[in-house]
Amino acid sequence: MHLKTTATINVQSSKKWSGLKHHMEHDPNVNHSNKDIDQSLTKYNVHGVIAHRDKILKQHYGRFITEHDAKQKRSDRKYGSVTAYLEKQHGQPDITAVATFGSKELMEPFTEQLYQEALRNQTFKSNLSRVNFNRHLKATYAYGLTKYAQGFNKRNSHITLTEYYAHLDEGGSPHLHYEAIPRGHTTTGKPSERLTRALLEQYGTDEDKHAKGNKEKNMEYMRKWRAQEDQALVRCMNAAFKERFKIPVKFELTRTGLALKLPMESYKKHADEIVKLRHDKENLETKNKALQASVARENRIHEQLKQANENLEEKLRIQEIERKRRAKEQAQERADLDKKHEFIEQQKQKILIANQKLNAEREKINQAYVLLGKLYGMLGYHYTANGKNVNYEVAKGELIDRKFNKSGFPLLFDMIRTSSTERLKQLQGFTPNIGHTVTHYDKKPSKSLSKRRDDDFGPDL
């Protein structure tokens, strides 16, 4: 079987992949704008991840960001991450595209012819029902689209396909949604997210890469890339039908006018109108893109203000909590300090009373020493040191009499005992020889003795 068919790649760089996911997943609980979804065929849809988006972005921008940040001294001029860099540059690092195989007008007669051919094929043993055939056909289309997606990164050195959805449950032709990241560079070597720069680097010469504002080259490379991908999609479908149907099906790529077998005059008649419509479409897409960018910037500013307000409220709340905590701690500290002051005052009063008692006791003891010193003098002992009477010091024990090697009351007792013995012997008329001249006294005391007794009390201390 030989069939001329179409294959087209439609780049939708203005759309974000995250915004298309609800449409791509075909969740039955979501009210999709496309009302031609057949939920019974959704099971034939295929989803796949070829490469991790964050990893590819890091490989593309990481070195440039690292080198840029290393040169900056101010932190506000550093990017810090790929996400922050793209936000500051307002860049969209990826594109979305749709690869569509065939058209409804072409595929309906082909499907019927293929079914009749399959019934005659020994592979299906002549018992292929229409339901089973349709299932097998959908699975084959899904298989071909998947093969196309899996080979994309091998065909393109500077465009990386990261994720795809193959749709077989919509009313139109089998098609593939995919996200891809262009990995080109500007004329100065800076990483670029533009598809034209990626294609220029993929197909162009070194001279083309450093040329500025070459729209003709950009259009030429875009056409070359579309032709490459259209041919690849057709080859993948040929391989899928050959492998799964075992029928010699040969798809041949052609453009819309030839595929529908329109007369050349009719095609040319509508060509100008088609070009005009395409031009209007591009203008509308450009305006829509600018409007979306403006709305996105306004939303970002709104979110930033909202976040700043929330941060300020949170900061004030934390400060109020901290103020109350500090006030509570200070009140507790003041209470503890008042208790300490009260305790110190109590201790001071106790120490003052103790000192008063101690001073009183010391005064009593001191008076006792004074009295004791006077008693030494009454007994006729006058201790001197450096011409000064020191009976008081001897009584306190500060100076010990060498003769007795005693002080205080023990010395007083010895003095009394000695004085009593000597006085008794004087009264008896003799004095023991203790190294002094023995003197006989009359019964009446001599004037010198009386004078001595008058001094027995010693000096007033």
Short mmCIF file of C-alpha atoms in Angstrom, two decimals:
data_model
loop_
_atom_site.label_atom_id
_atom_site.label_comp_id
_atom_site.label_asym_id
_atom_site.label_seq_id
_atom_site.Cartn_x
_atom_site.Cartn_y
_atom_site.Cartn_z
CA MET A 1 0.00 0.00 0.00
CA HIS A 2 1.31 3.39 -1.00
CA LEU A 3 -0.15 6.58 0.47
CA LYS A 4 0.77 10.22 0.29
CA THR A 5 0.33 11.83 3.70
CA THR A 6 1.15 14.96 5.60
CA ALA A 7 3.32 15.44 8.65
CA THR A 8 3.69 18.82 10.31
CA ILE A 9 5.54 20.29 13.26
CA ASN A 10 3.83 23.29 14.83
CA VAL A 11 5.97 25.19 17.36
CA GLN A 12 3.99 26.90 20.12
CA SER A 13 6.69 28.83 21.95
CA SER A 14 4.17 31.21 23.54
CA LYS A 15 2.52 28.40 25.51
CA LYS A 16 3.87 27.04 28.76
CA TRP A 17 4.11 23.30 29.26
CA SER A 18 2.74 23.54 32.81
CA GLY A 19 -0.40 25.21 31.48
CA LEU A 20 -1.01 22.45 28.92
CA LYS A 21 -0.78 19.50 31.27
CA HIS A 22 -4.49 19.42 32.14
CA HIS A 23 -5.27 19.26 28.43
CA MET A 24 -2.60 16.65 27.74
CA GLU A 25 -3.54 14.34 30.58
CA HIS A 26 -7.19 14.25 29.42
CA ASP A 27 -8.51 13.83 32.95
CA PRO A 28 -12.22 12.83 32.65
CA ASN A 29 -12.99 14.96 35.72
CA VAL A 30 -11.76 18.12 33.96
CA ASN A 31 -13.97 20.12 31.62
CA HIS A 32 -11.65 20.36 28.61
CA SER A 33 -12.08 22.99 25.94
CA ASN A 34 -11.72 20.26 23.31
CA LYS A 35 -15.09 18.48 23.23
CA ASP A 36 -14.00 15.82 20.68
CA ILE A 37 -12.22 13.63 23.26
CA ASP A 38 -13.32 9.99 23.15
CA GLN A 39 -12.75 8.70 26.69
CA SER A 40 -12.83 5.08 25.50
CA LEU A 41 -9.66 5.74 23.47
CA THR A 42 -7.77 7.65 26.18
CA LYS A 43 -6.10 4.42 27.30
CA TYR A 44 -4.08 4.42 24.05
CA ASN A 45 -2.50 7.76 24.89
CA VAL A 46 1.17 7.56 25.83
CA HIS A 47 3.16 9.79 28.17
CA GLY A 48 6.93 9.68 28.44
CA VAL A 49 9.90 11.56 29.88
CA ILE A 50 13.06 11.55 27.77
CA ALA A 51 15.25 13.91 29.81
CA HIS A 52 14.92 15.79 33.07
CA ARG A 53 14.22 19.46 32.43
CA ASP A 54 16.12 20.82 35.46
CA LYS A 55 19.20 18.79 34.59
CA ILE A 56 19.25 20.06 30.98
CA LEU A 57 18.77 23.67 32.12
CA LYS A 58 21.62 23.30 34.60
CA GLN A 59 23.88 21.89 31.89
CA HIS A 60 22.98 24.76 29.55
CA TYR A 61 23.10 27.70 31.97
CA GLY A 62 25.04 26.41 34.99
CA ARG A 63 28.60 27.26 33.91
CA PHE A 64 27.64 30.72 32.66
CA ILE A 65 25.83 31.55 35.95
CA THR A 66 28.72 30.25 38.06
CA GLU A 67 31.29 32.30 36.15
CA HIS A 68 29.06 35.38 36.20
CA ASP A 69 28.45 35.19 39.97
CA ALA A 70 32.15 34.67 40.69
CA LYS A 71 32.92 38.04 39.08
CA GLN A 72 30.30 39.95 41.08
CA LYS A 73 31.11 41.57 44.40
CA ARG A 74 27.58 42.69 45.20
CA SER A 75 25.16 39.93 46.17
CA ASP A 76 22.20 41.64 44.49
CA ARG A 77 23.95 41.31 41.12
CA LYS A 78 24.41 37.55 41.47
CA TYR A 79 21.89 35.11 39.98
CA GLY A 80 22.49 32.21 42.35
CA SER A 81 20.42 29.69 40.39
CA VAL A 82 19.03 28.95 36.93
CA THR A 83 15.49 29.82 38.04
CA ALA A 84 16.57 33.22 39.37
CA TYR A 85 18.52 33.92 36.19
CA LEU A 86 15.55 33.14 33.94
CA GLU A 87 13.22 35.26 36.07
CA LYS A 88 15.55 38.25 35.84
CA GLN A 89 15.97 37.76 32.10
CA HIS A 90 12.21 37.21 31.59
CA GLY A 91 13.20 34.27 29.42
CA GLN A 92 11.19 31.17 28.59
CA PRO A 93 13.78 28.40 28.30
CA ASP A 94 11.57 25.86 26.58
CA ILE A 95 9.17 25.53 23.66
CA THR A 96 6.10 23.40 23.17
CA ALA A 97 5.33 21.82 19.84
CA VAL A 98 2.80 19.51 18.21
CA ALA A 99 3.80 16.85 15.69
CA THR A 100 0.73 15.80 13.67
CA PHE A 101 0.60 12.81 11.34
CA GLY A 102 -1.89 12.79 8.43
CA SER A 103 -5.31 14.37 8.21
CA LYS A 104 -8.88 13.16 8.61
CA GLU A 105 -9.58 13.39 4.87
CA LEU A 106 -6.59 11.21 4.06
CA MET A 107 -6.68 8.71 6.91
CA GLU A 108 -10.36 7.63 6.69
CA PRO A 109 -10.09 6.00 3.22
CA PHE A 110 -6.67 4.62 4.18
CA THR A 111 -8.10 3.02 7.32
CA GLU A 112 -10.82 1.21 5.40
CA GLN A 113 -8.36 -0.03 2.78
CA LEU A 114 -5.96 -1.19 5.48
CA TYR A 115 -8.74 -3.10 7.25
CA GLN A 116 -9.65 -5.02 4.10
CA GLU A 117 -5.98 -5.79 3.49
CA ALA A 118 -5.60 -7.01 7.08
CA LEU A 119 -8.52 -9.40 6.67
CA ARG A 120 -6.71 -11.02 3.75
CA ASN A 121 -3.43 -11.21 5.68
CA GLN A 122 -2.51 -14.57 7.23
CA THR A 123 -1.20 -12.83 10.33
CA PHE A 124 -4.68 -12.09 11.62
CA LYS A 125 -6.19 -15.43 10.50
CA SER A 126 -9.19 -13.79 8.81
CA ASN A 127 -11.01 -13.26 12.12
CA LEU A 128 -10.08 -9.64 12.78
CA SER A 129 -13.09 -7.71 14.08
CA ARG A 130 -13.52 -4.03 13.43
CA VAL A 131 -13.13 -3.30 17.16
CA ASN A 132 -9.87 -5.20 17.44
CA PHE A 133 -8.60 -3.63 14.24
CA ASN A 134 -9.31 -0.12 15.54
CA ARG A 135 -7.52 -0.94 18.79
CA HIS A 136 -4.52 -2.29 16.93
CA LEU A 137 -4.51 0.76 14.64
CA LYS A 138 -4.55 3.21 17.55
CA ALA A 139 -1.78 1.33 19.31
CA THR A 140 0.29 1.43 16.12
CA TYR A 141 -0.10 5.17 15.76
CA ALA A 142 0.89 5.59 19.44
CA TYR A 143 3.91 3.34 18.86
CA GLY A 144 5.03 5.41 15.86
CA LEU A 145 4.64 8.71 17.70
CA THR A 146 6.60 7.32 20.65
CA LYS A 147 9.41 6.18 18.36
CA TYR A 148 9.50 9.67 16.87
CA ALA A 149 9.83 11.25 20.35
CA GLN A 150 12.51 8.80 21.45
CA GLY A 151 14.67 9.58 18.41
CA PHE A 152 14.28 13.37 18.61
CA ASN A 153 17.41 14.05 20.69
CA LYS A 154 19.56 11.92 18.42
CA ARG A 155 18.50 14.00 15.40
CA ASN A 156 18.98 17.36 17.11
CA SER A 157 22.26 18.32 18.74
CA HIS A 158 21.08 21.64 20.17
CA ILE A 159 17.39 20.99 20.97
CA THR A 160 16.50 18.54 23.75
CA LEU A 161 13.05 16.95 24.02
CA THR A 162 12.23 16.43 27.70
CA GLU A 163 8.61 15.20 27.92
CA TYR A 164 5.82 14.19 25.55
CA TYR A 165 2.15 13.14 25.32
CA ALA A 166 0.87 11.07 22.38
CA HIS A 167 -2.88 11.63 21.81
CA LEU A 168 -5.10 9.11 20.03
CA ASP A 169 -8.45 9.95 21.67
CA GLU A 170 -9.18 13.26 19.93
CA GLY A 171 -11.35 13.67 16.86
CA GLY A 172 -8.48 14.82 14.65
CA SER A 173 -5.31 13.11 13.48
CA PRO A 174 -2.86 11.29 15.75
CA HIS A 175 -0.48 13.85 17.19
CA LEU A 176 2.26 14.31 19.75
CA HIS A 177 2.63 17.20 22.19
CA TYR A 178 6.18 17.68 23.41
CA GLU A 179 8.34 20.08 25.35
CA ALA A 180 11.86 20.86 24.13
CA ILE A 181 14.69 23.09 25.37
CA PRO A 182 16.71 25.01 22.73
CA ARG A 183 20.39 25.11 23.67
CA GLY A 184 21.94 27.82 21.51
CA HIS A 185 24.21 30.76 22.24
CA THR A 186 24.22 34.43 21.36
CA THR A 187 26.92 36.04 19.21
CA THR A 188 28.82 36.83 22.44
CA GLY A 189 28.68 33.23 23.67
CA LYS A 190 25.94 33.74 26.25
CA PRO A 191 23.44 30.84 26.60
CA SER A 192 20.27 31.52 24.65
CA GLU A 193 16.75 30.09 25.00
CA ARG A 194 15.68 31.07 21.47
CA LEU A 195 14.91 28.32 18.98
CA THR A 196 16.45 30.30 16.09
CA ARG A 197 19.81 30.50 17.91
CA ALA A 198 19.72 26.75 18.58
CA LEU A 199 18.98 25.99 14.91
CA LEU A 200 21.71 28.42 13.84
CA GLU A 201 24.18 26.57 16.02
CA GLN A 202 22.89 23.20 14.81
CA TYR A 203 23.01 23.92 11.09
CA GLY A 204 25.00 27.12 10.58
CA THR A 205 28.65 27.82 9.98
CA ASP A 206 30.91 29.69 12.39
CA GLU A 207 30.38 32.81 10.31
CA ASP A 208 26.60 32.45 10.60
CA LYS A 209 26.81 32.01 14.37
CA HIS A 210 28.53 35.36 14.83
CA ALA A 211 26.41 37.27 12.32
CA LYS A 212 23.69 39.57 13.63
CA GLY A 213 20.12 40.03 12.37
CA ASN A 214 20.21 37.39 9.62
CA LYS A 215 16.48 36.68 9.22
CA GLU A 216 16.91 34.84 5.93
CA LYS A 217 19.27 32.33 7.52
CA ASN A 218 16.91 31.87 10.44
CA MET A 219 14.00 31.12 8.12
CA GLU A 220 16.16 28.80 6.04
CA TYR A 221 17.24 26.79 9.08
CA MET A 222 13.67 26.71 10.41
CA ARG A 223 12.45 25.22 7.12
CA LYS A 224 15.32 22.74 7.16
CA TRP A 225 14.48 21.66 10.69
CA ARG A 226 10.75 21.28 9.94
CA ALA A 227 11.54 19.19 6.85
CA GLN A 228 13.87 17.01 8.93
CA GLU A 229 11.27 16.39 11.61
CA ASP A 230 8.43 15.83 9.13
CA GLN A 231 10.49 13.18 7.33
CA ALA A 232 11.42 11.57 10.66
CA LEU A 233 7.76 11.32 11.68
CA VAL A 234 6.87 9.62 8.41
CA ARG A 235 9.79 7.16 8.74
CA CYS A 236 8.75 6.26 12.28
CA MET A 237 5.17 5.56 11.12
CA ASN A 238 6.41 3.39 8.24
CA ALA A 239 8.51 1.37 10.69
CA ALA A 240 5.60 1.07 13.15
CA PHE A 241 3.12 -0.25 10.53
CA LYS A 242 5.68 -2.64 9.10
CA GLU A 243 6.45 -4.07 12.52
CA ARG A 244 2.90 -4.35 13.86
CA PHE A 245 0.72 -5.02 10.77
CA LYS A 246 3.17 -7.05 8.69
CA ILE A 247 1.66 -5.32 5.64
CA PRO A 248 3.82 -3.40 3.13
CA VAL A 249 2.49 0.08 3.94
CA LYS A 250 4.47 2.93 2.42
CA PHE A 251 3.74 6.49 3.56
CA GLU A 252 5.15 9.29 1.46
CA LEU A 253 5.43 12.84 2.76
CA THR A 254 3.67 15.53 0.78
CA ARG A 255 2.24 18.97 1.44
CA THR A 256 -1.42 19.87 1.91
CA GLY A 257 -2.31 20.89 -1.64
CA LEU A 258 -0.83 17.79 -3.22
CA ALA A 259 -2.02 15.51 -0.48
CA LEU A 260 -5.63 16.49 -1.05
CA LYS A 261 -5.03 16.36 -4.79
CA LEU A 262 -6.33 19.87 -5.33
CA PRO A 263 -5.85 21.48 -8.74
CA MET A 264 -2.82 23.76 -8.82
CA GLU A 265 -4.98 26.72 -9.94
CA SER A 266 -7.30 26.27 -6.98
CA TYR A 267 -4.38 25.92 -4.60
CA LYS A 268 -2.74 29.11 -5.94
CA LYS A 269 -6.06 30.95 -5.71
CA HIS A 270 -6.22 30.35 -1.99
CA ALA A 271 -2.47 30.61 -1.37
CA ASP A 272 -2.51 34.39 -0.91
CA GLU A 273 -5.41 34.14 1.49
CA ILE A 274 -3.60 31.42 3.42
CA VAL A 275 -0.46 33.57 3.67
CA LYS A 276 -2.52 36.53 4.88
CA LEU A 277 -4.27 34.41 7.48
CA ARG A 278 -0.95 33.04 8.66
CA HIS A 279 0.43 36.57 8.89
CA ASP A 280 -2.61 37.68 10.91
CA LYS A 281 -2.21 34.67 13.11
CA GLU A 282 1.44 35.47 13.79
CA ASN A 283 0.57 39.08 14.63
CA LEU A 284 -2.14 37.95 17.01
CA GLU A 285 0.21 35.44 18.61
CA THR A 286 2.85 38.17 19.02
CA LYS A 287 0.35 40.54 20.64
CA ASN A 288 -0.99 37.72 22.79
CA LYS A 289 2.54 36.83 23.85
CA ALA A 290 3.29 40.45 24.79
CA LEU A 291 -0.01 40.66 26.70
CA GLN A 292 0.70 37.42 28.53
CA ALA A 293 4.19 38.67 29.42
CA SER A 294 2.70 41.90 30.76
CA VAL A 295 0.11 39.99 32.78
CA ALA A 296 2.82 37.66 34.06
CA ARG A 297 4.93 40.64 35.16
CA GLU A 298 1.94 42.21 36.92
CA ASN A 299 1.20 38.90 38.62
CA ARG A 300 4.81 38.60 39.74
CA ILE A 301 4.76 42.14 41.15
CA HIS A 302 1.47 41.38 42.92
CA GLU A 303 2.88 38.17 44.36
CA GLN A 304 6.04 39.96 45.46
CA LEU A 305 4.03 42.68 47.22
CA LYS A 306 1.79 40.07 48.79
CA GLN A 307 4.80 38.10 49.97
CA ALA A 308 6.47 41.26 51.30
CA ASN A 309 3.32 42.15 53.23
CA GLU A 310 3.08 38.65 54.68
CA ASN A 311 6.76 38.77 55.63
CA LEU A 312 6.26 42.14 57.34
CA GLU A 313 3.24 40.89 59.27
CA GLU A 314 5.15 37.81 60.33
CA LYS A 315 8.12 39.94 61.38
CA LEU A 316 5.89 42.26 63.45
CA ARG A 317 4.17 39.28 65.06
CA ILE A 318 7.51 37.76 66.02
CA GLN A 319 8.73 41.12 67.36
CA GLU A 320 5.58 41.48 69.50
CA ILE A 321 6.04 37.97 70.89
CA GLU A 322 9.69 38.74 71.61
CA ARG A 323 8.76 42.04 73.31
CA LYS A 324 6.24 40.32 75.59
CA ARG A 325 8.75 37.61 76.39
CA ARG A 326 11.44 40.17 77.27
CA ALA A 327 8.97 42.16 79.42
CA LYS A 328 8.04 38.99 81.29
CA GLU A 329 11.69 38.09 81.80
CA GLN A 330 12.51 41.62 82.98
CA ALA A 331 9.61 41.55 85.46
CA GLN A 332 10.83 38.22 86.77
CA GLU A 333 14.38 39.56 87.00
CA ARG A 334 13.17 42.63 88.94
CA ALA A 335 11.22 40.41 91.34
CA ASP A 336 14.27 38.19 91.86
CA LEU A 337 16.46 41.27 92.36
CA ASP A 338 14.04 42.71 94.94
CA LYS A 339 14.14 39.41 96.83
CA LYS A 340 17.94 39.46 96.74
CA HIS A 341 18.03 43.06 98.00
CA GLU A 342 15.62 42.18 100.80
CA PHE A 343 17.72 39.16 101.75
CA ILE A 344 20.91 41.28 101.71
CA GLU A 345 19.30 43.91 103.96
CA GLN A 346 18.25 41.18 106.39
CA GLN A 347 21.77 39.82 106.41
CA LYS A 348 23.17 43.31 106.96
CA GLN A 349 20.89 43.77 109.96
CA LYS A 350 21.96 40.41 111.36
CA ILE A 351 25.63 41.27 110.82
CA LEU A 352 25.14 44.69 112.45
CA ILE A 353 23.51 43.13 115.51
CA ALA A 354 26.23 40.45 115.65
CA ASN A 355 28.93 43.14 115.40
CA GLN A 356 27.26 45.11 118.19
CA LYS A 357 27.18 42.00 120.37
CA LEU A 358 30.79 41.21 119.47
CA ASN A 359 31.90 44.75 120.26
CA ALA A 360 30.11 44.58 123.60
CA GLU A 361 31.83 41.30 124.38
CA ARG A 362 35.15 42.75 123.30
CA GLU A 363 34.53 45.79 125.53
CA LYS A 364 33.83 43.51 128.48
CA ILE A 365 36.95 41.47 127.80
CA ASN A 366 39.01 44.64 127.38
CA GLN A 367 37.75 46.00 130.72
CA ALA A 368 38.64 42.67 132.29
CA TYR A 369 42.19 42.99 130.90
CA VAL A 370 42.42 46.57 132.23
CA LEU A 371 41.26 45.40 135.64
CA LEU A 372 43.67 42.48 135.50
CA GLY A 373 46.54 44.85 134.70
CA LYS A 374 45.60 47.02 137.67
CA LEU A 375 45.57 43.93 139.88
CA TYR A 376 49.14 43.21 138.70
CA GLY A 377 50.06 46.71 139.90
CA MET A 378 48.27 46.24 143.24
CA LEU A 379 50.39 43.17 143.78
CA GLY A 380 53.50 45.24 143.19
CA TYR A 381 54.31 44.12 139.67
CA HIS A 382 55.03 46.88 137.26
CA TYR A 383 56.05 45.53 133.86
CA THR A 384 57.79 48.00 131.63
CA ALA A 385 59.08 47.85 128.07
CA ASN A 386 60.96 50.74 126.52
CA GLY A 387 60.03 52.85 129.53
CA LYS A 388 56.30 52.14 129.18
CA ASN A 389 54.02 50.34 131.59
CA VAL A 390 52.87 47.14 129.83
CA ASN A 391 50.79 45.44 132.57
CA TYR A 392 47.76 45.59 130.20
CA GLU A 393 49.64 43.90 127.39
CA VAL A 394 50.93 41.18 129.76
CA ALA A 395 47.38 40.58 131.01
CA LYS A 396 46.19 40.12 127.38
CA GLY A 397 49.01 37.69 126.75
CA GLU A 398 50.76 39.90 124.22
CA LEU A 399 53.85 40.06 126.51
CA ILE A 400 54.64 37.00 128.65
CA ASP A 401 56.59 37.44 131.81
CA ARG A 402 59.80 35.43 131.49
CA LYS A 403 59.88 34.52 135.10
CA PHE A 404 56.53 32.81 135.10
CA ASN A 405 56.08 32.35 131.38
CA LYS A 406 52.40 33.03 131.98
CA SER A 407 49.82 35.75 131.48
CA GLY A 408 46.26 36.52 132.39
CA PHE A 409 44.71 34.91 135.45
CA PRO A 410 47.31 32.10 135.88
CA LEU A 411 49.94 34.82 136.31
CA LEU A 412 47.65 36.70 138.71
CA PHE A 413 47.19 33.60 140.84
CA ASP A 414 51.00 33.08 141.01
CA MET A 415 51.42 36.75 141.90
CA ILE A 416 48.85 36.50 144.69
CA ARG A 417 50.44 33.31 146.00
CA THR A 418 53.95 34.78 145.90
CA SER A 419 52.89 38.10 147.39
CA SER A 420 51.04 36.33 150.21
CA THR A 421 54.06 34.18 151.05
CA GLU A 422 56.47 37.11 150.98
CA ARG A 423 54.16 39.30 153.08
CA LEU A 424 53.78 36.51 155.64
CA LYS A 425 57.49 36.14 155.90
CA GLN A 426 57.98 39.88 156.21
CA LEU A 427 55.55 39.94 159.07
CA GLN A 428 57.50 37.12 160.66
CA GLY A 429 60.62 39.22 160.36
CA PHE A 430 62.57 37.63 157.64
CA THR A 431 62.70 37.52 153.89
CA PRO A 432 63.87 34.52 151.91
CA ASN A 433 67.05 34.96 149.95
CA ILE A 434 65.89 35.13 146.36
CA GLY A 435 68.68 37.29 145.06
CA HIS A 436 67.58 40.52 146.86
CA THR A 437 68.95 42.10 149.96
CA VAL A 438 67.22 40.68 153.07
CA THR A 439 65.63 43.53 155.00
CA HIS A 440 64.11 43.34 158.50
CA TYR A 441 60.95 45.33 158.91
CA ASP A 442 59.20 46.52 162.05
CA LYS A 443 55.64 45.63 162.61
CA LYS A 444 54.67 48.98 161.22
CA PRO A 445 55.29 49.23 157.59
CA SER A 446 57.97 51.65 156.54
CA LYS A 447 57.23 54.73 154.54
CA SER A 448 58.99 53.21 151.55
CA LEU A 449 56.78 50.15 151.80
CA SER A 450 53.69 52.22 152.22
CA LYS A 451 54.68 54.25 149.24
CA ARG A 452 55.18 51.09 147.31
CA ARG A 453 51.74 49.83 148.28
CA ASP A 454 50.23 53.05 147.09
CA ASP A 455 51.59 52.28 143.66
CA ASP A 456 50.37 48.70 143.67
CA PHE A 457 47.39 49.58 141.51
CA GLY A 458 49.73 50.54 138.73
CA PRO A 459 49.15 53.18 136.16
CA ASP A 460 45.72 54.03 134.92
CA LEU A 461 45.19 52.35 131.61
#
